[in-house]
């Protein structure tokens, strides 16, 4: 059996949490990650018949039965993942009943999965329906995206348009737009259900006055999604109070979509054309 602390997926989690912390997106225990792993790969590091303990999730994740995820722990600080992955991270498998998570590794101080486990698992279920290659869900509290929430109309079309207009790359990176939820109580099934509903349509969901969710095929791609939204929100907030002399127009946004072959997935109903 190989040493799990050398596993590429543990390394990736360390790197991603460190980057998110460095960028100021994940103060204290803010933010959480879930990353679906390949069973054969995990079996090189862990005895998959050895369940350390079980965790009652409180929701049904039948489509994910048998799937294995590496997840950040509830109340754990991203800043500490690199120095103690075995405490701040856990590897869980969704049990045969669909409502239990079996701990296979980690959370060595008795910890448990992120309080946003419902939103994560429900988002995985929603995204896998749309894209079977989806593996990752990330949640963070990026500063400028959050700041923008306080001064910008909170609806899918309005937020997507404002962000598309801030960087030429935005249309290329998220032509499918961003879903926006109003403020809701976090850490439970209701916000999970609402997030998953948006995830049927979008890979990005803003939790109003709270943070940002992204989903993708790997950590790099998903991190890139959040990073691009945050960059655009930063530009928005740096210019929102100043007279706007120029803007990327709707015909130009469509021109980008055509040139980068994303016209088919681009939310054209979000353009005034
Ligand atoms: P957890 O520490 O439970 O992951 O919660 C952090 C958070 O961002 C809540 O939305
Ligand atoms: Zn949060």
mmCIF file of C-alpha atoms and ligand atoms in Angstrom:
data_model
loop_
_atom_site.group_PDB
_atom_site.id
_atom_site.type_symbol
_atom_site.label_atom_id
_atom_site.label_comp_id
_atom_site.label_asym_id
_atom_site.label_seq_id
_atom_site.Cartn_x
_atom_site.Cartn_y
_atom_site.Cartn_z
ATOM 1 C CA UNK A 1 0.000 0.000 0.000
ATOM 2 C CA UNK A 2 1.365 3.425 -0.940
ATOM 3 C CA UNK A 3 1.553 6.303 1.554
ATOM 4 C CA UNK A 4 -1.604 8.382 1.165
ATOM 5 C CA UNK A 5 0.252 11.559 2.105
ATOM 6 C CA UNK A 6 2.098 11.222 -1.211
ATOM 7 C CA UNK A 7 -1.078 10.717 -3.262
ATOM 8 C CA UNK A 8 -1.492 13.220 -6.119
ATOM 9 C CA UNK A 9 -5.054 14.021 -5.029
ATOM 10 C CA UNK A 10 -3.874 14.958 -1.506
ATOM 11 C CA UNK A 11 -1.150 17.123 -3.070
ATOM 12 C CA UNK A 12 -3.750 18.811 -5.287
ATOM 13 C CA UNK A 13 -5.972 19.529 -2.280
ATOM 14 C CA UNK A 14 -3.021 21.013 -0.385
ATOM 15 C CA UNK A 15 -2.099 23.188 -3.329
ATOM 16 C CA UNK A 16 -5.658 24.368 -4.008
ATOM 17 C CA UNK A 17 -6.511 25.203 -0.397
ATOM 18 C CA UNK A 18 -3.176 27.050 -0.034
ATOM 19 C CA UNK A 19 -3.874 29.086 -3.167
ATOM 20 C CA UNK A 20 -7.396 29.912 -2.081
ATOM 21 C CA UNK A 21 -6.127 31.015 1.318
ATOM 22 C CA UNK A 22 -3.314 33.069 -0.216
ATOM 23 C CA UNK A 23 -5.844 34.920 -2.363
ATOM 24 C CA UNK A 24 -7.898 35.846 0.695
ATOM 25 C CA UNK A 25 -10.929 33.844 -0.412
ATOM 26 C CA UNK A 26 -11.043 31.587 2.626
ATOM 27 C CA UNK A 27 -10.633 33.339 5.935
ATOM 28 C CA UNK A 28 -10.757 31.173 9.068
ATOM 29 C CA UNK A 29 -12.793 28.070 8.105
ATOM 30 C CA UNK A 30 -14.450 29.799 5.133
ATOM 31 C CA UNK A 31 -14.833 27.717 1.989
ATOM 32 C CA UNK A 32 -14.959 24.004 1.279
ATOM 33 C CA UNK A 33 -13.969 21.554 -1.436
ATOM 34 C CA UNK A 34 -15.233 18.164 -2.578
ATOM 35 C CA UNK A 35 -13.354 16.199 -5.225
ATOM 36 C CA UNK A 36 -14.576 12.860 -6.577
ATOM 37 C CA UNK A 37 -11.775 10.302 -6.752
ATOM 38 C CA UNK A 38 -11.169 7.277 -8.879
ATOM 39 C CA UNK A 39 -11.795 4.127 -6.808
ATOM 40 C CA UNK A 40 -8.889 2.214 -8.346
ATOM 41 C CA UNK A 41 -6.520 5.047 -7.620
ATOM 42 C CA UNK A 42 -7.657 5.342 -3.986
ATOM 43 C CA UNK A 43 -7.274 1.564 -3.564
ATOM 44 C CA UNK A 44 -3.537 1.980 -4.108
ATOM 45 C CA UNK A 45 -3.418 3.968 -0.857
ATOM 46 C CA UNK A 46 -6.286 2.720 1.320
ATOM 47 C CA UNK A 47 -7.983 -0.538 2.219
ATOM 48 C CA UNK A 48 -11.454 0.298 0.926
ATOM 49 C CA UNK A 49 -13.067 -2.333 3.165
ATOM 50 C CA UNK A 50 -11.885 -0.463 6.261
ATOM 51 C CA UNK A 51 -14.577 2.031 7.282
ATOM 52 C CA UNK A 52 -13.264 4.110 10.209
ATOM 53 C CA UNK A 53 -16.692 5.490 11.124
ATOM 54 C CA UNK A 54 -19.931 6.500 9.476
ATOM 55 C CA UNK A 55 -21.434 9.976 9.173
ATOM 56 C CA UNK A 56 -25.179 10.512 8.793
ATOM 57 C CA UNK A 57 -25.619 13.101 6.028
ATOM 58 C CA UNK A 58 -29.325 13.850 6.467
ATOM 59 C CA UNK A 59 -30.102 13.789 2.743
ATOM 60 C CA UNK A 60 -30.417 11.263 -0.055
ATOM 61 C CA UNK A 61 -27.514 10.936 -2.464
ATOM 62 C CA UNK A 62 -28.540 7.677 -4.144
ATOM 63 C CA UNK A 63 -26.961 8.575 -7.528
ATOM 64 C CA UNK A 64 -23.612 8.882 -5.730
ATOM 65 C CA UNK A 65 -23.682 5.508 -3.942
ATOM 66 C CA UNK A 66 -20.187 4.017 -3.940
ATOM 67 C CA UNK A 67 -18.550 7.255 -5.075
ATOM 68 C CA UNK A 68 -15.513 8.378 -3.137
ATOM 69 C CA UNK A 69 -14.736 12.025 -2.347
ATOM 70 C CA UNK A 70 -11.905 13.850 -0.677
ATOM 71 C CA UNK A 71 -13.480 16.744 1.231
ATOM 72 C CA UNK A 72 -12.471 19.556 3.547
ATOM 73 C CA UNK A 73 -13.623 19.302 7.143
ATOM 74 C CA UNK A 74 -16.228 21.356 8.927
ATOM 75 C CA UNK A 75 -14.669 24.209 10.871
ATOM 76 C CA UNK A 76 -11.238 23.468 9.411
ATOM 77 C CA UNK A 77 -8.986 26.249 8.186
ATOM 78 C CA UNK A 78 -7.671 26.136 4.600
ATOM 79 C CA UNK A 79 -4.502 27.724 5.979
ATOM 80 C CA UNK A 80 -3.812 24.511 7.939
ATOM 81 C CA UNK A 81 -4.459 21.869 5.277
ATOM 82 C CA UNK A 82 -0.862 21.705 4.021
ATOM 83 C CA UNK A 83 0.650 21.110 7.447
ATOM 84 C CA UNK A 84 -1.975 18.594 8.637
ATOM 85 C CA UNK A 85 -3.984 17.092 5.744
ATOM 86 C CA UNK A 86 -4.964 14.032 7.821
ATOM 87 C CA UNK A 87 -6.853 16.288 10.266
ATOM 88 C CA UNK A 88 -8.299 18.914 7.933
ATOM 89 C CA UNK A 89 -9.274 16.600 5.078
ATOM 90 C CA UNK A 90 -11.240 13.370 4.917
ATOM 91 C CA UNK A 91 -11.951 10.717 2.309
ATOM 92 C CA UNK A 92 -15.532 9.481 2.391
ATOM 93 C CA UNK A 93 -17.613 7.063 0.348
ATOM 94 C CA UNK A 94 -21.373 7.374 -0.044
ATOM 95 C CA UNK A 95 -22.757 4.191 1.514
ATOM 96 C CA UNK A 96 -25.304 1.795 0.017
ATOM 97 C CA UNK A 97 -28.197 3.522 1.811
ATOM 98 C CA UNK A 98 -27.380 6.810 0.017
ATOM 99 C CA UNK A 99 -27.688 8.801 3.248
ATOM 100 C CA UNK A 100 -24.486 7.826 5.042
ATOM 101 C CA UNK A 101 -20.896 8.813 4.367
ATOM 102 C CA UNK A 102 -18.279 6.199 5.255
ATOM 103 C CA UNK A 103 -15.023 7.697 6.478
ATOM 104 C CA UNK A 104 -12.074 5.895 4.871
ATOM 105 C CA UNK A 105 -9.298 8.288 5.890
ATOM 106 C CA UNK A 106 -8.669 11.618 7.616
ATOM 107 C CA UNK A 107 -10.497 13.824 10.136
ATOM 108 C CA UNK A 108 -8.142 12.240 12.646
ATOM 109 C CA UNK A 109 -9.166 14.599 15.445
ATOM 110 C CA UNK A 110 -12.742 13.313 15.273
ATOM 111 C CA UNK A 111 -13.813 15.962 12.775
ATOM 112 C CA UNK A 112 -16.424 15.597 10.088
ATOM 113 C CA UNK A 113 -17.267 16.657 6.545
ATOM 114 C CA UNK A 114 -17.926 20.303 5.719
ATOM 115 C CA UNK A 115 -21.261 21.676 6.896
ATOM 116 C CA UNK A 116 -21.910 22.381 3.208
ATOM 117 C CA UNK A 117 -21.806 18.679 2.359
ATOM 118 C CA UNK A 118 -25.480 18.815 1.210
ATOM 119 C CA UNK A 119 -24.761 21.661 -1.249
ATOM 120 C CA UNK A 120 -21.657 19.863 -2.487
ATOM 121 C CA UNK A 121 -23.190 16.428 -3.000
ATOM 122 C CA UNK A 122 -26.416 17.830 -4.456
ATOM 123 C CA UNK A 123 -24.330 19.971 -6.836
ATOM 124 C CA UNK A 124 -22.307 16.914 -7.884
ATOM 125 C CA UNK A 125 -25.553 15.081 -8.629
ATOM 126 C CA UNK A 126 -26.876 18.002 -10.677
ATOM 127 C CA UNK A 127 -23.663 18.559 -12.636
ATOM 128 C CA UNK A 128 -23.087 14.860 -13.359
ATOM 129 C CA UNK A 129 -26.470 14.806 -15.084
ATOM 130 C CA UNK A 130 -25.264 17.557 -17.409
ATOM 131 C CA UNK A 131 -21.593 16.566 -17.645
ATOM 132 C CA UNK A 132 -20.506 13.049 -16.628
ATOM 133 C CA UNK A 133 -16.906 14.291 -16.416
ATOM 134 C CA UNK A 134 -17.671 16.626 -13.508
ATOM 135 C CA UNK A 135 -15.536 15.821 -10.438
ATOM 136 C CA UNK A 136 -15.100 18.958 -8.370
ATOM 137 C CA UNK A 137 -17.212 21.428 -6.401
ATOM 138 C CA UNK A 138 -15.510 24.437 -4.813
ATOM 139 C CA UNK A 139 -16.959 27.000 -2.447
ATOM 140 C CA UNK A 140 -15.168 30.188 -1.374
ATOM 141 C CA UNK A 141 -15.749 33.704 -0.079
ATOM 142 C CA UNK A 142 -13.872 35.763 -2.699
ATOM 143 C CA UNK A 143 -13.653 39.356 -1.536
ATOM 144 C CA UNK A 144 -14.669 41.360 -4.603
ATOM 145 C CA UNK A 145 -17.407 38.947 -5.678
ATOM 146 C CA UNK A 146 -18.883 39.345 -2.223
ATOM 147 C CA UNK A 147 -18.441 43.118 -2.207
ATOM 148 C CA UNK A 148 -20.249 43.317 -5.534
ATOM 149 C CA UNK A 149 -23.186 41.412 -4.010
ATOM 150 C CA UNK A 150 -23.896 44.371 -1.750
ATOM 151 C CA UNK A 151 -24.158 46.958 -4.507
ATOM 152 C CA UNK A 152 -25.375 45.017 -7.544
ATOM 153 C CA UNK A 153 -28.789 43.660 -8.468
ATOM 154 C CA UNK A 154 -28.791 39.979 -7.519
ATOM 155 C CA UNK A 155 -30.117 38.109 -10.534
ATOM 156 C CA UNK A 156 -28.538 35.682 -12.976
ATOM 157 C CA UNK A 157 -28.763 37.843 -16.065
ATOM 158 C CA UNK A 158 -27.713 41.140 -14.489
ATOM 159 C CA UNK A 159 -24.692 39.685 -12.651
ATOM 160 C CA UNK A 160 -23.555 37.640 -15.644
ATOM 161 C CA UNK A 161 -23.743 40.657 -17.955
ATOM 162 C CA UNK A 162 -21.824 42.933 -15.585
ATOM 163 C CA UNK A 163 -19.055 40.345 -15.206
ATOM 164 C CA UNK A 164 -18.863 39.498 -18.912
ATOM 165 C CA UNK A 165 -18.357 43.209 -19.573
ATOM 166 C CA UNK A 166 -15.331 43.447 -17.272
ATOM 167 C CA UNK A 167 -12.862 41.116 -19.029
ATOM 168 C CA UNK A 168 -12.749 39.837 -22.590
ATOM 169 C CA UNK A 169 -11.901 36.381 -21.212
ATOM 170 C CA UNK A 170 -15.100 36.100 -19.162
ATOM 171 C CA UNK A 171 -17.245 35.188 -22.160
ATOM 172 C CA UNK A 172 -14.728 32.468 -23.038
ATOM 173 C CA UNK A 173 -14.473 31.065 -19.498
ATOM 174 C CA UNK A 174 -18.145 31.165 -18.465
ATOM 175 C CA UNK A 175 -20.289 31.647 -21.585
ATOM 176 C CA UNK A 176 -23.006 29.667 -19.770
ATOM 177 C CA UNK A 177 -23.302 32.454 -17.184
ATOM 178 C CA UNK A 178 -23.713 32.551 -13.419
ATOM 179 C CA UNK A 179 -26.688 31.579 -11.300
ATOM 180 C CA UNK A 180 -27.472 33.832 -8.362
ATOM 181 C CA UNK A 181 -29.280 32.881 -5.171
ATOM 182 C CA UNK A 182 -30.600 35.393 -2.653
ATOM 183 C CA UNK A 183 -29.146 35.283 0.844
ATOM 184 C CA UNK A 184 -30.135 31.998 2.445
ATOM 185 C CA UNK A 185 -29.167 30.237 5.629
ATOM 186 C CA UNK A 186 -26.065 28.179 4.876
ATOM 187 C CA UNK A 187 -25.087 24.726 6.076
ATOM 188 C CA UNK A 188 -28.291 22.815 5.396
ATOM 189 C CA UNK A 189 -30.369 20.962 2.869
ATOM 190 C CA UNK A 190 -32.483 23.945 1.703
ATOM 191 C CA UNK A 191 -29.536 25.919 0.358
ATOM 192 C CA UNK A 192 -28.191 22.650 -1.068
ATOM 193 C CA UNK A 193 -31.396 22.032 -3.013
ATOM 194 C CA UNK A 194 -31.472 25.630 -4.282
ATOM 195 C CA UNK A 195 -27.804 25.433 -5.335
ATOM 196 C CA UNK A 196 -28.304 22.146 -7.166
ATOM 197 C CA UNK A 197 -31.300 23.613 -8.983
ATOM 198 C CA UNK A 198 -29.057 26.401 -10.315
ATOM 199 C CA UNK A 199 -26.277 23.891 -11.053
ATOM 200 C CA UNK A 200 -28.548 22.167 -13.569
ATOM 201 C CA UNK A 201 -28.093 25.301 -15.658
ATOM 202 C CA UNK A 202 -24.797 26.828 -14.520
ATOM 203 C CA UNK A 203 -21.300 25.792 -13.389
ATOM 204 C CA UNK A 204 -21.121 28.895 -11.211
ATOM 205 C CA UNK A 205 -23.528 29.917 -8.474
ATOM 206 C CA UNK A 206 -23.326 32.983 -6.265
ATOM 207 C CA UNK A 207 -24.735 32.613 -2.782
ATOM 208 C CA UNK A 208 -26.018 36.156 -2.237
ATOM 209 C CA UNK A 209 -24.065 38.027 0.455
ATOM 210 C CA UNK A 210 -22.106 34.854 1.251
ATOM 211 C CA UNK A 211 -19.854 33.523 -1.503
ATOM 212 C CA UNK A 212 -19.352 31.623 -4.692
ATOM 213 C CA UNK A 213 -19.717 28.003 -5.861
ATOM 214 C CA UNK A 214 -18.082 26.475 -8.896
ATOM 215 C CA UNK A 215 -18.119 23.019 -10.461
ATOM 216 C CA UNK A 216 -15.830 21.422 -13.002
ATOM 217 C CA UNK A 217 -13.920 18.400 -14.225
ATOM 218 C CA UNK A 218 -10.824 18.995 -12.098
ATOM 219 C CA UNK A 219 -9.461 21.324 -9.445
ATOM 220 C CA UNK A 220 -7.546 23.461 -11.931
ATOM 221 C CA UNK A 221 -10.516 24.100 -14.180
ATOM 222 C CA UNK A 222 -12.847 24.838 -11.272
ATOM 223 C CA UNK A 223 -10.333 27.084 -9.532
ATOM 224 C CA UNK A 224 -9.938 28.925 -12.846
ATOM 225 C CA UNK A 225 -13.670 29.541 -13.015
ATOM 226 C CA UNK A 226 -13.749 31.126 -9.558
ATOM 227 C CA UNK A 227 -10.575 33.070 -10.250
ATOM 228 C CA UNK A 228 -12.013 34.583 -13.434
ATOM 229 C CA UNK A 229 -15.261 35.607 -11.721
ATOM 230 C CA UNK A 230 -13.303 37.174 -8.878
ATOM 231 C CA UNK A 231 -11.023 39.085 -11.273
ATOM 232 C CA UNK A 232 -14.041 40.482 -13.115
ATOM 233 C CA UNK A 233 -15.748 41.394 -9.830
ATOM 234 C CA UNK A 234 -12.563 43.152 -8.717
ATOM 235 C CA UNK A 235 -12.541 45.246 -11.887
ATOM 236 C CA UNK A 236 -16.234 45.962 -11.403
ATOM 237 C CA UNK A 237 -15.693 47.161 -7.842
ATOM 238 C CA UNK A 238 -12.632 49.218 -8.791
ATOM 239 C CA UNK A 239 -14.656 51.072 -11.425
ATOM 240 C CA UNK A 240 -18.266 50.961 -10.184
ATOM 241 C CA UNK A 241 -18.095 54.399 -8.567
ATOM 242 C CA UNK A 242 -16.311 56.058 -11.507
ATOM 243 C CA UNK A 243 -17.830 57.440 -14.696
ATOM 244 C CA UNK A 244 -17.731 54.607 -17.257
ATOM 245 C CA UNK A 245 -16.273 55.834 -20.544
ATOM 246 C CA UNK A 246 -16.006 52.488 -22.309
ATOM 247 C CA UNK A 247 -17.630 49.120 -22.126
ATOM 248 C CA UNK A 248 -17.458 45.849 -24.049
ATOM 249 C CA UNK A 249 -20.679 46.014 -26.039
ATOM 250 C CA UNK A 250 -23.167 43.207 -26.573
ATOM 251 C CA UNK A 251 -22.221 42.765 -30.258
ATOM 252 C CA UNK A 252 -18.588 42.517 -29.124
ATOM 253 C CA UNK A 253 -19.498 39.889 -26.505
ATOM 254 C CA UNK A 254 -21.197 37.866 -29.236
ATOM 255 C CA UNK A 255 -18.143 38.348 -31.443
ATOM 256 C CA UNK A 256 -15.988 36.813 -28.661
ATOM 257 C CA UNK A 257 -18.398 33.876 -28.285
ATOM 258 C CA UNK A 258 -18.232 33.186 -32.026
ATOM 259 C CA UNK A 259 -14.450 33.530 -32.260
ATOM 260 C CA UNK A 260 -13.851 31.187 -29.319
ATOM 261 C CA UNK A 261 -16.452 28.623 -30.417
ATOM 262 C CA UNK A 262 -18.688 28.998 -27.380
ATOM 263 C CA UNK A 263 -21.639 30.476 -29.251
ATOM 264 C CA UNK A 264 -23.643 27.265 -28.743
ATOM 265 C CA UNK A 265 -23.332 27.319 -24.960
ATOM 266 C CA UNK A 266 -23.354 31.115 -24.571
ATOM 267 C CA UNK A 267 -26.462 32.470 -22.839
ATOM 268 C CA UNK A 268 -27.565 34.617 -25.777
ATOM 269 C CA UNK A 269 -30.725 35.521 -23.883
ATOM 270 C CA UNK A 270 -28.410 37.444 -21.537
ATOM 271 C CA UNK A 271 -27.342 39.678 -24.434
ATOM 272 C CA UNK A 272 -29.393 42.609 -25.724
ATOM 273 C CA UNK A 273 -29.108 41.675 -29.375
HETATM 274 P P1 LIG B 1 -17.312 24.582 6.898
HETATM 275 O O1 LIG B 1 -16.181 24.958 7.831
HETATM 276 O O2 LIG B 1 -18.319 23.716 7.565
HETATM 277 O O3 LIG B 1 -16.771 23.982 5.616
HETATM 278 O O4 LIG B 1 -18.101 25.907 6.517
HETATM 279 C C1 LIG B 1 -17.447 26.990 5.938
HETATM 280 C C2 LIG B 1 -18.310 27.794 5.052
HETATM 281 O O5 LIG B 1 -17.833 28.438 4.165
HETATM 282 C C3 LIG B 1 -19.774 27.771 5.265
HETATM 283 O O6 LIG B 1 -20.456 28.225 4.129
HETATM 284 ZN ZN1 LIG B 2 -19.246 29.724 3.023
#
